[in-house]
mmCIF file of C-alpha atoms and ligand atoms in Angstrom:
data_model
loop_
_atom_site.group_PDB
_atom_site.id
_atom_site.type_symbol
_atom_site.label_atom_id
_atom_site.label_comp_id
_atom_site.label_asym_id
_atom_site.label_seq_id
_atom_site.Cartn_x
_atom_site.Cartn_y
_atom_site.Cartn_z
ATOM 1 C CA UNK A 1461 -99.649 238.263 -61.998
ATOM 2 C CA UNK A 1462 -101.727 235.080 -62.353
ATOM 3 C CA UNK A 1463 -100.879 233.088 -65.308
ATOM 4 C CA UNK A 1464 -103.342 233.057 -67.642
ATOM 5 C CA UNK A 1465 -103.133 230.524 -71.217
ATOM 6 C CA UNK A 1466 -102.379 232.894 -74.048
ATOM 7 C CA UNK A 1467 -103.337 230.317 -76.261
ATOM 8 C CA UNK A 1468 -107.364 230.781 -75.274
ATOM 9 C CA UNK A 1469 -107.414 234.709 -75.254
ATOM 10 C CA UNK A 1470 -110.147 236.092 -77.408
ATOM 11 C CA UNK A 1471 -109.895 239.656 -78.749
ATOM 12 C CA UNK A 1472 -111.971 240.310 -75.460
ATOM 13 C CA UNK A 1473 -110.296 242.767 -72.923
ATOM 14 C CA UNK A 1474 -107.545 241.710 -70.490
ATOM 15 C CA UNK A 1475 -106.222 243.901 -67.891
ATOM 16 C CA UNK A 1476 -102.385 244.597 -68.114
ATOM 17 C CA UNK A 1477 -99.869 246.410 -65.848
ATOM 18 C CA UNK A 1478 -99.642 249.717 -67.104
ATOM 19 C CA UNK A 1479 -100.792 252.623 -69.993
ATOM 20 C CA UNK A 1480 -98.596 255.293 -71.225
ATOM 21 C CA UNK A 1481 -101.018 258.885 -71.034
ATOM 22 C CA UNK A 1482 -99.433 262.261 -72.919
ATOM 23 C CA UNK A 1483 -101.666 265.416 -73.063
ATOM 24 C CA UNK A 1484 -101.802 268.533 -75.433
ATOM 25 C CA UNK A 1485 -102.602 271.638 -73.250
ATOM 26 C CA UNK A 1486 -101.836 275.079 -74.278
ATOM 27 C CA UNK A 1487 -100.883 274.454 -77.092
ATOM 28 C CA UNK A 1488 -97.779 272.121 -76.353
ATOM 29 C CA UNK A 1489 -97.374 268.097 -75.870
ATOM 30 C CA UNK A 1490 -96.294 267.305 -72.058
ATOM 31 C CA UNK A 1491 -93.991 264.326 -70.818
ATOM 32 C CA UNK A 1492 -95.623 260.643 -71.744
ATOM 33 C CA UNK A 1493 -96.439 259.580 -68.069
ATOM 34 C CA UNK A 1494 -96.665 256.033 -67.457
ATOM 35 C CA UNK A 1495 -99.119 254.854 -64.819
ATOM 36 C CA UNK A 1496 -101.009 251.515 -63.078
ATOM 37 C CA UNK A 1497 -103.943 253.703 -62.535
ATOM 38 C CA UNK A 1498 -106.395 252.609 -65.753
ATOM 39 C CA UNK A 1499 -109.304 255.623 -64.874
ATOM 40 C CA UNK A 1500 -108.429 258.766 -66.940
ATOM 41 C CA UNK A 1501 -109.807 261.766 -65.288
ATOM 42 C CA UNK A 1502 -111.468 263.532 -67.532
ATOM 43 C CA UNK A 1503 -114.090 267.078 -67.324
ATOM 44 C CA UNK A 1504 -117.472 266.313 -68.023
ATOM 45 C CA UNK A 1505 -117.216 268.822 -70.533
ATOM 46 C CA UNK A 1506 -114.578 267.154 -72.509
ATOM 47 C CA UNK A 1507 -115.781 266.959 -76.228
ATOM 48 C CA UNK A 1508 -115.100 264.052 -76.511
ATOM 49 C CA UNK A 1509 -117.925 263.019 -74.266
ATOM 50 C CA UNK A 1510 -120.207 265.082 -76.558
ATOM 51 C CA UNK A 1511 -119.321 265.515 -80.115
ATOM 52 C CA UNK A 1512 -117.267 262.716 -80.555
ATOM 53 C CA UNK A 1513 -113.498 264.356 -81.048
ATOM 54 C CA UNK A 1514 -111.899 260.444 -81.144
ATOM 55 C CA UNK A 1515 -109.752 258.775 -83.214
ATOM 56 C CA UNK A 1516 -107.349 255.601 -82.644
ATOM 57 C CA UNK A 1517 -105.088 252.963 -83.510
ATOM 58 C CA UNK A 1518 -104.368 249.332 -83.182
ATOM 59 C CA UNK A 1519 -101.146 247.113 -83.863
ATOM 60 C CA UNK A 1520 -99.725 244.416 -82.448
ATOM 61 C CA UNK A 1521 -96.086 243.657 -80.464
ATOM 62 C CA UNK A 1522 -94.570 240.107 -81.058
ATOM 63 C CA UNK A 1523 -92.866 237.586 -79.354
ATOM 64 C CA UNK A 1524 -90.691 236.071 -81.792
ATOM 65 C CA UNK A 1525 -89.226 232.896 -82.184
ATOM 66 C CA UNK A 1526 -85.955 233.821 -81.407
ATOM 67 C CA UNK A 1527 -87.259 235.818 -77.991
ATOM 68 C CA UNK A 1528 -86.742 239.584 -79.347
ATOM 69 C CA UNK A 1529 -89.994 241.717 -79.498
ATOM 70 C CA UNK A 1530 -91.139 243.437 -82.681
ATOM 71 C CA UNK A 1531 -93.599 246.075 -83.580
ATOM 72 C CA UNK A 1532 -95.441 245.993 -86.686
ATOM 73 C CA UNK A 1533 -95.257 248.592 -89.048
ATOM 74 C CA UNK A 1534 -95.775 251.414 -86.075
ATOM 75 C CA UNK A 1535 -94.513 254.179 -88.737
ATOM 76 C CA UNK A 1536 -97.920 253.106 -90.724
ATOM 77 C CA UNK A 1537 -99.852 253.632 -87.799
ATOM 78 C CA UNK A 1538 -98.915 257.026 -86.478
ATOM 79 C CA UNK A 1539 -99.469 258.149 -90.018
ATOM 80 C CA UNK A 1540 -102.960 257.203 -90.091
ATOM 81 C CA UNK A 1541 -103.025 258.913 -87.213
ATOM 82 C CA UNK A 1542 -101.849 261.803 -87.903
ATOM 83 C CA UNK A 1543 -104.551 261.851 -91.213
ATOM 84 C CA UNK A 1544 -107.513 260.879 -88.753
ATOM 85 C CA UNK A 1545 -106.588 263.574 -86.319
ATOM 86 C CA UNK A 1546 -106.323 266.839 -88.908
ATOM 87 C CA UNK A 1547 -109.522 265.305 -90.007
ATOM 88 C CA UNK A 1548 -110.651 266.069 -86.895
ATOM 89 C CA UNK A 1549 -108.571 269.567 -86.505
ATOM 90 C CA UNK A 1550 -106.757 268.173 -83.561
ATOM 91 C CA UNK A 1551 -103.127 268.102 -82.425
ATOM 92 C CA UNK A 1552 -101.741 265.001 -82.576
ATOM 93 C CA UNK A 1553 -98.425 263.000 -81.531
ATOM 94 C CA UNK A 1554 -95.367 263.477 -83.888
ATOM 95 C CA UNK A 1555 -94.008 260.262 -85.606
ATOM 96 C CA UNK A 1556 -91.572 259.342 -83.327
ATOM 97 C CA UNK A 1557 -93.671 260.601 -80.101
ATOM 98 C CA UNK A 1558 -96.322 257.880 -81.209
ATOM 99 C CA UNK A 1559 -93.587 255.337 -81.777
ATOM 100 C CA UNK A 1560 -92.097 256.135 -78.649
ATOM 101 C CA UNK A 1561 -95.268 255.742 -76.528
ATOM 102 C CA UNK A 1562 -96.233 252.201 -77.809
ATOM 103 C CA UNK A 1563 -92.609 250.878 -77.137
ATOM 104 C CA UNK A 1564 -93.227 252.539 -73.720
ATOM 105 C CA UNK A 1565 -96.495 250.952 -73.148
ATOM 106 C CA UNK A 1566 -94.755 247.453 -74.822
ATOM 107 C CA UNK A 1567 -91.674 247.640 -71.666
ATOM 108 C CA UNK A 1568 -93.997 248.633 -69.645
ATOM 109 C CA UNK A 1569 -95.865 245.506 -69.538
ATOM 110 C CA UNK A 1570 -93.698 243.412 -70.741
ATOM 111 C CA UNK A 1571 -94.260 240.361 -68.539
ATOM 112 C CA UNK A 1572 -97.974 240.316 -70.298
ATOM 113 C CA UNK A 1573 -96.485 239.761 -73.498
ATOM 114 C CA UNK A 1574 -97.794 236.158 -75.113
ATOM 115 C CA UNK A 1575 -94.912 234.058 -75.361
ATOM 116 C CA UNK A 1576 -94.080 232.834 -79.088
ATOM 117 C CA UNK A 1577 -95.511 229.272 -78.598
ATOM 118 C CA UNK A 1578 -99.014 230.887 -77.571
ATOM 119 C CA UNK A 1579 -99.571 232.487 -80.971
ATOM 120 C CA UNK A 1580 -100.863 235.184 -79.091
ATOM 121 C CA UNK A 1581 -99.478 238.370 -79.267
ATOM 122 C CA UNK A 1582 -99.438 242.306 -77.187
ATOM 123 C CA UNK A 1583 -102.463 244.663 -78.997
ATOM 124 C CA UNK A 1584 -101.817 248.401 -78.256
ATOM 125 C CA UNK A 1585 -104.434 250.473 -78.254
ATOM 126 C CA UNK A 1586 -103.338 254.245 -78.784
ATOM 127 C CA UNK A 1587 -106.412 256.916 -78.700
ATOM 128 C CA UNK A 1588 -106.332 260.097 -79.060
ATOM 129 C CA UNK A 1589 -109.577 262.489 -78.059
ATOM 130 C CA UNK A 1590 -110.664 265.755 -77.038
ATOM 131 C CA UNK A 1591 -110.444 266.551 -73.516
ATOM 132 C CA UNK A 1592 -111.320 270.695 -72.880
ATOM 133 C CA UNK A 1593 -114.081 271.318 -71.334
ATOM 134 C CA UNK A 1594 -116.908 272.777 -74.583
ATOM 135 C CA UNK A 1595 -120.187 273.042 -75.119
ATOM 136 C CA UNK A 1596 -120.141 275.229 -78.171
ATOM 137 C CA UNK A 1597 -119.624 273.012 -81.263
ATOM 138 C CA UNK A 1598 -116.104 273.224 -82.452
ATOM 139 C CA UNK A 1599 -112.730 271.264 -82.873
ATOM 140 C CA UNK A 1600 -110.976 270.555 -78.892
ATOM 141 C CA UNK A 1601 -107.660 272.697 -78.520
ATOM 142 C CA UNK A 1602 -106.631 270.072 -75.917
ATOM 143 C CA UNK A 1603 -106.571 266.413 -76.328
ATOM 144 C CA UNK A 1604 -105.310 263.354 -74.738
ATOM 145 C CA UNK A 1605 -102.912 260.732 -76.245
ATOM 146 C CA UNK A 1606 -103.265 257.508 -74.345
ATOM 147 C CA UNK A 1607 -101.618 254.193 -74.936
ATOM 148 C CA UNK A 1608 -102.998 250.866 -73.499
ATOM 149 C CA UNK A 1609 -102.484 247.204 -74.470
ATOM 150 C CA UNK A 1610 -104.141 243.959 -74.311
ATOM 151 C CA UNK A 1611 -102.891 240.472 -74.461
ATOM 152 C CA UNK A 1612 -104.823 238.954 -77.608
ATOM 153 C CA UNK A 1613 -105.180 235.325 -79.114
ATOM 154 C CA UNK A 1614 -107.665 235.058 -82.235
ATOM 155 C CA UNK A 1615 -110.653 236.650 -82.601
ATOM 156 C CA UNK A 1616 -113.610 235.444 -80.884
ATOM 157 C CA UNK A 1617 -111.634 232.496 -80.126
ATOM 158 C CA UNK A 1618 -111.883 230.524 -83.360
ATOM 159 C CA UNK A 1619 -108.923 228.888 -84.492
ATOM 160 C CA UNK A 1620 -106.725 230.600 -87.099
ATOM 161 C CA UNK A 1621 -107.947 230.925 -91.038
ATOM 162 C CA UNK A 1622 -111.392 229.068 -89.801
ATOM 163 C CA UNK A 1623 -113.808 229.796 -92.992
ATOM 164 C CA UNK A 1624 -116.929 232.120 -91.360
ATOM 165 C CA UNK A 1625 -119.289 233.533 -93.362
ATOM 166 C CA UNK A 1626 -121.033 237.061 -94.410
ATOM 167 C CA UNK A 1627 -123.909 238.688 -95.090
ATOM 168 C CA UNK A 1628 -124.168 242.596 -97.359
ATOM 169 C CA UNK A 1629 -125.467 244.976 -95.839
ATOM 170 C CA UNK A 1630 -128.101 246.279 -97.965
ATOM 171 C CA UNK A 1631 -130.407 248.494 -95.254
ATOM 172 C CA UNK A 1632 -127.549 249.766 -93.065
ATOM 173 C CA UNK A 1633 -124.263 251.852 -94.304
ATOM 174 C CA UNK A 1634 -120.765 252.243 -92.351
ATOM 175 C CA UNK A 1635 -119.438 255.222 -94.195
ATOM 176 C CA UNK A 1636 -120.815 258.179 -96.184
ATOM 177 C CA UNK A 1637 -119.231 258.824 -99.771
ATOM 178 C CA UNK A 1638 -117.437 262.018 -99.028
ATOM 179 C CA UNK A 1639 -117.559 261.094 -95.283
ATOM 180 C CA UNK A 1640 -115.346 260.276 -92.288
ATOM 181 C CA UNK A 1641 -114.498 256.129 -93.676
ATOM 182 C CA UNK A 1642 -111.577 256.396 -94.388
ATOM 183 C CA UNK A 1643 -109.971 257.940 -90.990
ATOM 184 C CA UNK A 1644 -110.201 255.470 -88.149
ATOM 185 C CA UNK A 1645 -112.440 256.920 -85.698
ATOM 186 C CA UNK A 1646 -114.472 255.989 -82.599
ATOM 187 C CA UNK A 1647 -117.519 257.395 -84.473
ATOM 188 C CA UNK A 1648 -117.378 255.057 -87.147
ATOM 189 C CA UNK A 1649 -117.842 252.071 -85.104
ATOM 190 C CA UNK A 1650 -120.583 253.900 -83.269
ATOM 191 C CA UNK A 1651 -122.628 254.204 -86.743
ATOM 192 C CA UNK A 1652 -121.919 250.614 -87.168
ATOM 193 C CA UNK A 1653 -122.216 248.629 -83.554
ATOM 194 C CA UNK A 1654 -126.164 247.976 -84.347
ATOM 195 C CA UNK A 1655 -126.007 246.477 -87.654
ATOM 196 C CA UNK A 1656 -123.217 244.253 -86.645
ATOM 197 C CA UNK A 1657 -125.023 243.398 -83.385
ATOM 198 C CA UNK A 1658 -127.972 242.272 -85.888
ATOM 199 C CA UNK A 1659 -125.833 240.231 -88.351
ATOM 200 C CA UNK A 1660 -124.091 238.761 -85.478
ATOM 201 C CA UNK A 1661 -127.469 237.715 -84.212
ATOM 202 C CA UNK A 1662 -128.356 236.449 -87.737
ATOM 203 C CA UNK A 1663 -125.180 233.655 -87.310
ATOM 204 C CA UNK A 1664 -122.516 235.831 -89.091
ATOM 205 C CA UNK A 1665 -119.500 236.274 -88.527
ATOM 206 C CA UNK A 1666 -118.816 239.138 -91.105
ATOM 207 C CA UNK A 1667 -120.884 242.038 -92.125
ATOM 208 C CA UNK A 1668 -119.709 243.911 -95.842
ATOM 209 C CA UNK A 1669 -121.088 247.389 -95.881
ATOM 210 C CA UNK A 1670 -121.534 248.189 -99.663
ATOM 211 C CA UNK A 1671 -120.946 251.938 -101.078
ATOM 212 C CA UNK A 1672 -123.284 254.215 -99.575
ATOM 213 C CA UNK A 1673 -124.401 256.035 -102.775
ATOM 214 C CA UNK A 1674 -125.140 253.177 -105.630
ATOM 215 C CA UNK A 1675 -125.248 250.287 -102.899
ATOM 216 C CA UNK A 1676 -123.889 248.619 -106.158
ATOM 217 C CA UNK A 1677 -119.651 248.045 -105.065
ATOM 218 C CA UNK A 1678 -118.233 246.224 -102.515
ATOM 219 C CA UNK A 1679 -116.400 248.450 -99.258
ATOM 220 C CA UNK A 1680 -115.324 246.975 -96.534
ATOM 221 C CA UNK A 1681 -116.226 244.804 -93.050
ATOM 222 C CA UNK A 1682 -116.717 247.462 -90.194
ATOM 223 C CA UNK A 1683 -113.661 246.831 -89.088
ATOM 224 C CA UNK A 1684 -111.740 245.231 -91.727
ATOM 225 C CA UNK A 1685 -110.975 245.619 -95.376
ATOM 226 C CA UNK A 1686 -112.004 243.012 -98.380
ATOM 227 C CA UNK A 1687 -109.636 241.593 -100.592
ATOM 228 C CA UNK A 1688 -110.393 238.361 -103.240
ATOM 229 C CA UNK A 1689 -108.175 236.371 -105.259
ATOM 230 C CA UNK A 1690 -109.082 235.683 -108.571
ATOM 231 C CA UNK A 1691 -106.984 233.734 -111.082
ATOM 232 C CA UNK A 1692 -103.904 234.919 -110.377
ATOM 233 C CA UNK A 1693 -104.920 238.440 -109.301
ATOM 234 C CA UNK A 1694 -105.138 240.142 -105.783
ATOM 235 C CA UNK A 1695 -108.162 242.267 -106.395
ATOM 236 C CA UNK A 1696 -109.133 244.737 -103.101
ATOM 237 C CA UNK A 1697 -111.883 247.461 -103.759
ATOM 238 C CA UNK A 1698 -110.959 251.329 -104.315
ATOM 239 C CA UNK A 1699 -113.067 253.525 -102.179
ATOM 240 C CA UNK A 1700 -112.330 257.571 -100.745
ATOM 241 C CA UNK A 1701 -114.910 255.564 -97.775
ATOM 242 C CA UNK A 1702 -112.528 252.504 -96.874
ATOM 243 C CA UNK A 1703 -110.113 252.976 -94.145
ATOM 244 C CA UNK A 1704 -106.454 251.793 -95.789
ATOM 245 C CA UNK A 1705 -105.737 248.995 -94.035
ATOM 246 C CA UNK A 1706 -102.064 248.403 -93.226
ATOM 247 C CA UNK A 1707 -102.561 244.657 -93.681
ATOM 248 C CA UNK A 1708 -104.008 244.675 -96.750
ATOM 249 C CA UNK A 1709 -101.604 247.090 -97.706
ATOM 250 C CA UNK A 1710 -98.615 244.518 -96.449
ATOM 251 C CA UNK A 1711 -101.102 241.861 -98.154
ATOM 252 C CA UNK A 1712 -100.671 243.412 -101.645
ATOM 253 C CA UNK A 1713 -96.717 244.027 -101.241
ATOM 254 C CA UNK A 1714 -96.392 240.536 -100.266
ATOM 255 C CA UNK A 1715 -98.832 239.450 -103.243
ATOM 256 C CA UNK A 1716 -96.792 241.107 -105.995
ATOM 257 C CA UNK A 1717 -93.606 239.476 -104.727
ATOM 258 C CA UNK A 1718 -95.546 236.386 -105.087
ATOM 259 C CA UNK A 1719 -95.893 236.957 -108.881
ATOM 260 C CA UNK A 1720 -99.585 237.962 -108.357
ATOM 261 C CA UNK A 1721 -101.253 241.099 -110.196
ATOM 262 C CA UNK A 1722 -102.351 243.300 -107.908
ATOM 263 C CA UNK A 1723 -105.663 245.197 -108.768
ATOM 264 C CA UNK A 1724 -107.043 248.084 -106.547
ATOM 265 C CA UNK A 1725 -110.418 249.218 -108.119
ATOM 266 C CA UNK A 1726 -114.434 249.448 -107.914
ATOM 267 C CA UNK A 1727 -115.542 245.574 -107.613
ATOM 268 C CA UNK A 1728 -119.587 245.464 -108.304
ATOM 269 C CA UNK A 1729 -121.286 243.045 -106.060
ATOM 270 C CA UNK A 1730 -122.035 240.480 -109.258
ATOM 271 C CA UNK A 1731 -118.182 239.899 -109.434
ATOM 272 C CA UNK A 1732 -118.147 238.378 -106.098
ATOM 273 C CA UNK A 1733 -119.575 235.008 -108.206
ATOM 274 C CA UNK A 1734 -116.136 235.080 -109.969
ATOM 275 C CA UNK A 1735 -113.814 235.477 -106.848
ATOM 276 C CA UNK A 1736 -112.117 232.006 -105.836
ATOM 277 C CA UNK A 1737 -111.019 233.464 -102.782
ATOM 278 C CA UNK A 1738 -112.564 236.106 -100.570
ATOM 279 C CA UNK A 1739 -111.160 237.474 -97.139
ATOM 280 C CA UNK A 1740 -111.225 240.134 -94.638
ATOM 281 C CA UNK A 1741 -108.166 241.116 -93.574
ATOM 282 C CA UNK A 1742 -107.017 243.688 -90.436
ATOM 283 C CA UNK A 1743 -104.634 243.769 -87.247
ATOM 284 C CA UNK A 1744 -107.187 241.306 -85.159
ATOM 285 C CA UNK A 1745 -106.346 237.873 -87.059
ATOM 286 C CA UNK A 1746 -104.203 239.234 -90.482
ATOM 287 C CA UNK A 1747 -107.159 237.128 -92.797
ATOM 288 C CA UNK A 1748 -110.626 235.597 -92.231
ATOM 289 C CA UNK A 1749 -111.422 234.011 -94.926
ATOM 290 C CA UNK A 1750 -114.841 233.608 -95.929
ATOM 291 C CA UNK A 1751 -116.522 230.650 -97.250
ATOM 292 C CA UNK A 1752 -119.520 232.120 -97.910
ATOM 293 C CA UNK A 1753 -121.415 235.917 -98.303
ATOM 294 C CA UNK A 1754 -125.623 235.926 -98.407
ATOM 295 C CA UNK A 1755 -127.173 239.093 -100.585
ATOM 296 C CA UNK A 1756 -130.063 240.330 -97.914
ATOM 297 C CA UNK A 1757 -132.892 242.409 -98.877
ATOM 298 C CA UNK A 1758 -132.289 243.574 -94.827
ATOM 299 C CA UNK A 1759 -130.071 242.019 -92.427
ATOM 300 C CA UNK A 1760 -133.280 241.500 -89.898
ATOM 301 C CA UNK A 1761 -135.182 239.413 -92.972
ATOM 302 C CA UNK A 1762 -134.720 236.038 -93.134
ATOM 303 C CA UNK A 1763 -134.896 236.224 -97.269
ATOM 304 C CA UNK A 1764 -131.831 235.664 -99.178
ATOM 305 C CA UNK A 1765 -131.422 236.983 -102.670
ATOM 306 C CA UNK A 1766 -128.201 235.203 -103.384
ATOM 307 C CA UNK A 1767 -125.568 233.340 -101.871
ATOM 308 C CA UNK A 1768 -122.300 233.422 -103.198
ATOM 309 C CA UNK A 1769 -119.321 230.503 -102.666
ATOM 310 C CA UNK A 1770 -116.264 230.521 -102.259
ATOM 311 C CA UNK A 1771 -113.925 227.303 -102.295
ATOM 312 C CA UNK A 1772 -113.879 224.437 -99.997
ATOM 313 C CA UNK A 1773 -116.384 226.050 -96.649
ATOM 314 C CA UNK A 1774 -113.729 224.292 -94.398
ATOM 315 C CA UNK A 1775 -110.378 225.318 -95.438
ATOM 316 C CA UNK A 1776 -108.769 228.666 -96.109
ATOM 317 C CA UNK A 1777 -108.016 229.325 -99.475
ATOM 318 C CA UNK A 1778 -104.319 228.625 -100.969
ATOM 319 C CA UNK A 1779 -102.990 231.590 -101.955
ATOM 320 C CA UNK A 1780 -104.750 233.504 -99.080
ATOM 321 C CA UNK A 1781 -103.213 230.456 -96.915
ATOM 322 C CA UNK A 1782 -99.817 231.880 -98.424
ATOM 323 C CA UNK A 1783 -99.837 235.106 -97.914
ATOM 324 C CA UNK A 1784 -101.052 234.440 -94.377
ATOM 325 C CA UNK A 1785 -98.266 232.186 -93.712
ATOM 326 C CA UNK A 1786 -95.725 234.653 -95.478
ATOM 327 C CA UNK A 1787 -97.180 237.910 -93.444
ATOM 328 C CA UNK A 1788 -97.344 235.799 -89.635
ATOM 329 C CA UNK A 1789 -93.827 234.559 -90.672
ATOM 330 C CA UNK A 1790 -92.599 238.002 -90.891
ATOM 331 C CA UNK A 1791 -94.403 239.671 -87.705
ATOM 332 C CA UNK A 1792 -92.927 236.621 -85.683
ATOM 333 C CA UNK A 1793 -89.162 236.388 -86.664
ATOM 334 C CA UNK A 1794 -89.997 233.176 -88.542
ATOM 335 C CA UNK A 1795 -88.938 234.954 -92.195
ATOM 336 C CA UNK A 1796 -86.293 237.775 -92.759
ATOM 337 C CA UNK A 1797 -87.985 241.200 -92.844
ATOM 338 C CA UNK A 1798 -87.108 242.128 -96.388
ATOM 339 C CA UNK A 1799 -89.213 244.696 -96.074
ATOM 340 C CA UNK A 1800 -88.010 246.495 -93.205
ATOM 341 C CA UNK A 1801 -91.651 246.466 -91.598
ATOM 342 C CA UNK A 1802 -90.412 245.241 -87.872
ATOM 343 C CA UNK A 1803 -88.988 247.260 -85.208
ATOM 344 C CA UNK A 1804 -87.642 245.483 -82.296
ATOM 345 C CA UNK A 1805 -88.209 246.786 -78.412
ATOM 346 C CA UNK A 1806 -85.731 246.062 -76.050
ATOM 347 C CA UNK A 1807 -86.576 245.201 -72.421
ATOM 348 C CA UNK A 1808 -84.180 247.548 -70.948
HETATM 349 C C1 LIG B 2756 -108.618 249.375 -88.394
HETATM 350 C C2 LIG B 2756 -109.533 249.104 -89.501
HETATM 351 C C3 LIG B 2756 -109.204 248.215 -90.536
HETATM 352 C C4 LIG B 2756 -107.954 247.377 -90.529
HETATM 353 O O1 LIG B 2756 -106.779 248.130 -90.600
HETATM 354 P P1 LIG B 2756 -105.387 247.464 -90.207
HETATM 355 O O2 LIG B 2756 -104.423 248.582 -90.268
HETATM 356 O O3 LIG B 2756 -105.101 246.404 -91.191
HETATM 357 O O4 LIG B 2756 -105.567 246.898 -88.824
HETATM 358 C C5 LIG B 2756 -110.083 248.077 -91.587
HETATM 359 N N1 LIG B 2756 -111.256 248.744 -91.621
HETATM 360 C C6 LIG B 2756 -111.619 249.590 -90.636
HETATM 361 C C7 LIG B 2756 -112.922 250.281 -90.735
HETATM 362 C C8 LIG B 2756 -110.779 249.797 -89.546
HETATM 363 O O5 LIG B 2756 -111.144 250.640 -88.580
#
């Protein structure tokens, strides 16, 4: 393989050296194959190519300081899972299957995992989707469970806990109230791709989808959750829309430890002007934190309502600092694992 400088990688794609494919037919799971060929073949009948049977995952392998590999909180993430896929009424991998799988797919390409000094890590990629062939509307009795990876640095390239802004959106919603937001599916992101594409375009780097109903509380990024620290509280929104976040869930366990309240609950817009720290947080970077967010009328008008500030625009906030430093030092070997989050892969 060429060698490539782990310390550049963007979140963009990077081919590996193999994915790890298992499928449900008949009503039982077969044996995970691994394989160098990256095309799935699929019928053109598959749901998933119509009604949009998908759901996925995405967590990260380390290289640690002291060599060994570790997965993050995997146990989280076949869980989720598990809740996106009866969502969908589709079979889906057991715990330990899904576990399995992604320390498959880790060995598997193990010489494209970022070594420590890079501070880039391994992103796998599990999906799961419906594969029979369909044209009536109803759930897929077979599906595919596919696991893939991707070397990955920092998002977008931009250095670690670099300030970026965002904008509400006030014309364009992710998730409906009693809707699909909080299982992670592919159809989510499909609702949201254009108004990102169009905040994006405006200069953000963020875009904060409000609740769909009131358009009156804060939700979460399209792809990450929102948590702000204020006085000496960890305050993240409550939602039945918001995907649960399994870093912001580490975030708050990590928080109370710090002596922080932690305060899960509706946050109106207006209270973002008493937030001294405001972040997004996911698997991509662990926290963005924002410096500032504009209040649109619409993300394509060029009016701003309101602008709201947080802290110095060039520097991460402290305590978000901290828990960022406490949650990396974990995922890399750097801390002890109190928690019991890490599992380690071996080469073998
Ligand atoms: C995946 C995802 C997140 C972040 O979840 P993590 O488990 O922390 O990576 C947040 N919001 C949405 C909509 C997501 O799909």
């Amino acid at each position: 393989m060429e060698k490539i400088d782990y310390s550049k990688r963007s979140f963009a794609y990077y081919p590996t050296q193999a994915i790890v494919t298992a499928k449900y037919e008949g009503g039982a799971w077969g044996k995970p194959e691994i394989s160098a060929d990256f095309n799935l073949n699929i019928h053109s009948f598959a749901g998933v190519l119509h009604y949009a049977p998908a759901c996925f995952e995405g967590l990260k392998a380390f290289r640690g300081v002291d060599g060994t590999v570790r997965m993050f909180r995997p146990d989280e993430n076949a869980k989720r899972l598990m809740n996106s896929a009866e969502y969908l009424d589709m079979a889906y991998p057991s715990e330990e299957m899904f576990i399995e799988m992604c320390a498959m797919c880790v060995r598997a390409n193990w010489d494209c995992i970022p070594p420590y000094e890079s501070g880039a890590s391994l992103y796998l990629r599990p999906v799961l989707f419906g594969i029979n062939p369909q044209l009536g509307i109803r759930n897929s009795d077979d599906v595919a469970f596919v696991v893939m990876s991707s070397p990955v640095g920092t998002y977008s390239g931009a250095q670690a806990l670099k300030p970026g802004t965002a904008v509400l959106s006030r014309n364009y919603d992710r998730a409906a109230t009693y809707g699909s937001g909080r299982f992670k599916l592919g159809a989510n992101y499909a609702q949201s791709l254009h108004a990102y594409n169009l905040a994006h375009k405006m200069g953000y780097r963020e875009l904060l989808f409000l609740d769909t109903a009131t358009h009156s509380q804060i939700e979460e990024f399209g792809s990450s959750n929102f948590f702000a620290i204020k006085g000496g509280t960890y305050v993240t929104p409550d939602s039945c829309s918001i995907l649960p976040s399994i870093t912001n869930k580490s975030l708050r366990t990590i928080a109370a430890d710090m002596g922080l309240k932690v305060e899960t609950r509706r946050i109106p817009v207006e209270e973002l002007a008493e937030m001294d720290e405001a972040n997004s947080c996911g698997t991509a970077v662990v926290i963005t934190p924002l410096c500032s967010i504009d209040d649109k009328p619409a993300l394509e008008s060029s009016e701003i309502t309101r602008t709201y500030r947080f802290g110095d625009p060039n520097e991460c906030g402290p305590v978000s600092r901290k828990l960022y430093n406490t949650m990396i030092g974990i995922q890399k070997g750097l801390l002890p694992d109190r928690y019991g989050w890490c599992m380690v892969v071996d080469k073998k």
